[in-house]
Amino acid sequence: MALQIIRELCTACGDCEPLCPTQSISAWKGVYRIDANTCSECEGDGEPGVPQCLDACMEEDCIVPA
């Protein structure tokens, strides 16, 4: 399973990008996106069951399951 960033809710703050252990988050057309092919939802990295980008994102429901 992977996560996705809702374009309309992303404020392009960039807080999530440096935290991604798989480097799946990148800037795209003025906001950020998550590459579903490489996103592991931080499985095996950080706190179990909690993707690091979710902790960093200040916008509610901006990052959701793909």
N, CA, C and O of each residue as an XYZ file, in Angstrom:
264
protein
N       0.859     -1.177      0.000
C       0.000      0.000      0.000
C       0.901      1.234      0.000
O       2.031      1.193      0.488
N       0.401      2.298     -0.537
C       1.169      3.543     -0.606
C       0.266      4.702     -0.184
O      -0.945      4.549     -0.019
N       0.884      5.841     -0.018
C       0.148      7.056      0.334
C       0.143      8.006     -0.849
O       0.930      7.861     -1.784
N      -0.756      8.981     -0.796
C      -0.784     10.027     -1.809
C      -1.046     11.361     -1.138
O      -1.637     11.429     -0.061
N      -0.596     12.418     -1.792
C      -0.824     13.777     -1.300
C      -1.948     14.385     -2.127
O      -1.904     14.369     -3.357
N      -2.952     14.921     -1.446
C      -4.061     15.585     -2.124
C      -3.587     16.962     -2.558
O      -3.335     17.834     -1.726
N      -3.469     17.148     -3.845
C      -2.912     18.375     -4.435
C      -3.592     19.643     -3.921
O      -2.923     20.630     -3.616
N      -4.911     19.613     -3.826
C      -5.667     20.797     -3.410
C      -5.416     21.187     -1.955
O      -5.646     22.334     -1.572
N      -4.949     20.250     -1.150
C      -4.703     20.520      0.266
C      -3.237     20.797      0.584
O      -2.925     21.346      1.641
N      -2.342     20.424     -0.317
C      -0.909     20.596     -0.085
C      -0.543     22.082     -0.131
O      -0.884     22.788     -1.080
N       0.152     22.539      0.900
C       0.578     23.939      0.962
C       2.014     24.113      0.463
O       2.553     25.219      0.496
N       2.626     23.033      0.005
C       3.996     23.042     -0.510
C       5.010     23.506      0.523
O       6.005     24.145      0.184
N       4.753     23.180      1.791
C       5.678     23.576      2.857
C       6.993     22.801      2.767
O       8.044     23.308      3.160
N       6.930     21.564      2.247
C       8.134     20.759      2.087
C       8.577     20.017      3.330
O       9.643     19.401      3.318
N       7.807     20.051      4.397
C       8.205     19.368      5.633
C       8.286     17.849      5.472
O       9.068     17.194      6.161
N       7.501     17.300      4.588
C       7.457     15.848      4.425
C       8.632     15.289      3.610
O       9.099     14.181      3.876
N       9.097     16.038      2.642
C      10.097     15.517      1.700
C      11.373     14.986      2.362
O      11.764     13.857      2.064
N      12.038     15.736      3.240
C      13.302     15.227      3.793
C      13.125     14.057      4.764
O      14.099     13.376      5.086
N      11.901     13.814      5.235
C      11.669     12.728      6.188
C      11.442     11.377      5.530
O      11.523     10.348      6.201
N      11.161     11.357      4.245
C      10.812     10.113      3.557
C      12.038      9.210      3.412
O      12.994      9.570      2.725
N      12.015      8.028      4.062
C      13.176      7.137      3.999
C      13.386      6.501      2.625
O      14.487      6.040      2.323
N      12.348      6.470      1.791
C      12.477      5.886      0.460
C      12.590      6.953     -0.626
O      12.615      6.639     -1.816
N      12.659      8.202     -0.210
C      12.768      9.345     -1.131
C      11.661      9.322     -2.176
O      11.886      9.623     -3.348
N      10.459      8.958     -1.730
C       9.304      8.857     -2.616
C       8.562     10.182     -2.777
O       7.680     10.291     -3.629
N       8.900     11.180     -1.982
C       8.212     12.468     -2.038
C       9.070     13.467     -2.806
O      10.260     13.624     -2.534
N       8.447     14.135     -3.765
C       9.176     15.123     -4.568
C       8.251     16.273     -4.950
O       7.027     16.140     -4.952
N       8.873     17.406     -5.272
C       8.110     18.564     -5.734
C       7.549     18.250     -7.113
O       8.204     17.607     -7.933
N       6.312     18.720     -7.358
C       5.647     18.467     -8.630
C       4.587     19.528     -8.875
O       3.589     19.598     -8.158
N       4.804     20.338     -9.875
C       3.865     21.386    -10.277
C       3.460     22.301     -9.122
O       2.278     22.601     -8.950
N       4.417     22.734     -8.350
C       4.167     23.688     -7.276
C       3.753     23.109     -5.945
O       3.641     23.845     -4.964
N       3.522     21.808     -5.883
C       3.190     21.135     -4.621
C       4.061     19.874     -4.532
O       5.060     19.763     -5.242
N       3.694     18.948     -3.685
C       4.460     17.713     -3.539
C       3.612     16.514     -3.925
O       2.382     16.559     -3.883
N       4.298     15.436     -4.304
C       3.622     14.190     -4.650
C       4.402     13.020     -4.081
O       5.585     13.144     -3.762
N       3.737     11.887     -3.955
C       4.355     10.661     -3.460
C       4.337      9.635     -4.584
O       3.293      9.388     -5.188
N       5.484      9.043     -4.863
C       5.587      7.993     -5.873
C       5.073      6.691     -5.259
O       5.718      6.107     -4.389
N       3.908      6.246     -5.722
C       3.280      5.040     -5.177
C       4.102      3.789     -5.432
O       3.937      2.792     -4.728
N       4.983      3.819     -6.423
C       5.801      2.654     -6.742
C       6.906      2.416     -5.721
O       7.395      1.295     -5.588
N       7.304      3.463     -4.999
C       8.399      3.311     -4.035
C       7.981      3.577     -2.589
O       8.735      3.264     -1.668
N       6.798      4.147     -2.373
C       6.326      4.429     -1.011
C       6.069      3.124     -0.275
O       5.355      2.250     -0.769
N       6.656      2.999      0.911
C       6.480      1.796      1.730
C       5.675      2.100      2.988
O       5.545      1.246      3.865
N       5.127      3.327      3.081
C       4.444      3.808      4.284
C       5.376      3.679      5.496
O       4.926      3.460      6.621
N       6.661      3.817      5.247
C       7.710      3.775      6.278
C       7.760      2.431      7.001
O       8.188      2.359      8.153
N       7.330      1.387      6.338
C       7.399      0.044      6.913
C       8.853     -0.283      7.229
O       9.702     -0.307      6.338
N       9.129     -0.535      8.502
C      10.489     -0.847      8.918
C      11.335      0.374      9.256
O      12.480      0.229      9.684
N      10.792      1.573      9.071
C      11.515      2.811      9.393
C      10.707      3.624     10.391
O       9.500      3.794     10.223
N      11.358      4.122     11.420
C      10.681      4.983     12.391
C       9.703      4.212     13.257
O       9.848      3.004     13.446
N       8.705      4.913     13.784
C       7.705      4.320     14.668
C       6.814      3.365     13.876
O       6.289      3.742     12.829
N       6.638      2.144     14.356
C       5.841      1.160     13.615
C       4.417      1.641     13.329
O       3.725      2.137     14.218
N       3.999      1.487     12.085
C       2.635      1.817     11.716
C       2.334      3.287     11.519
O       1.188      3.645     11.247
N       3.346      4.163     11.650
C       3.117      5.598     11.494
C       4.046      6.153     10.419
O       5.234      6.353     10.676
N       3.523      6.405      9.219
C       4.352      7.012      8.181
C       4.856      8.387      8.631
O       4.096      9.187      9.177
N       6.128      8.648      8.397
C       6.754      9.878      8.884
C       6.148     11.128      8.257
O       6.085     12.173      8.903
N       5.702     11.034      7.003
C       5.115     12.209      6.348
C       3.807     12.622      7.024
O       3.485     13.809      7.073
N       3.054     11.654      7.545
C       1.810     11.981      8.238
C       2.076     12.795      9.497
O       1.321     13.713      9.817
N       3.138     12.466     10.206
C       3.501     13.224     11.406
C       3.943     14.639     11.060
O       3.704     15.567     11.833
N       4.582     14.816      9.915
C       5.124     16.116      9.530
C       4.070     17.050      8.935
O       4.174     18.269      9.067
N       3.066     16.486      8.290
C       2.072     17.300      7.573
C       1.118     17.982      8.548
O       0.524     17.343      9.417
N       0.988     19.294      8.382
C       0.118     20.082      9.262
C      -1.317     20.207      8.717
O      -2.212     20.666      9.427
N      -1.530     19.800      7.463
C      -2.844     19.903      6.841
C      -3.601     18.592      7.034
O      -3.120     17.532      6.633
N      -4.775     18.660      7.643
C      -5.564     17.475      7.897
C      -6.064     16.855      6.585
O      -6.557     17.561      5.705
N      -5.934     15.552      6.468
C      -6.366     14.782      5.308
C      -5.637     15.138      4.020
O      -6.153     14.879      2.933
N      -4.462     15.718      4.118
C      -3.671     16.035      2.936
C      -2.954     14.798      2.414
O      -2.792     14.635      1.205
N      -2.525     13.926      3.321
C      -1.853     12.687      2.944
C      -2.764     11.529      3.333
O      -3.104     11.346      4.502
N      -3.149     10.751      2.322
C      -4.139      9.683      2.513
C      -3.672      8.419      1.791
O      -2.763      8.483      0.963
N      -4.282      7.271      2.097
C      -3.937      6.054      1.350
C      -4.228      6.224     -0.137
O      -5.216      6.851     -0.520
N      -3.368      5.666     -0.957
C      -3.541      5.772     -2.423
C      -4.603      4.797     -2.895
O      -4.894      4.733     -4.090
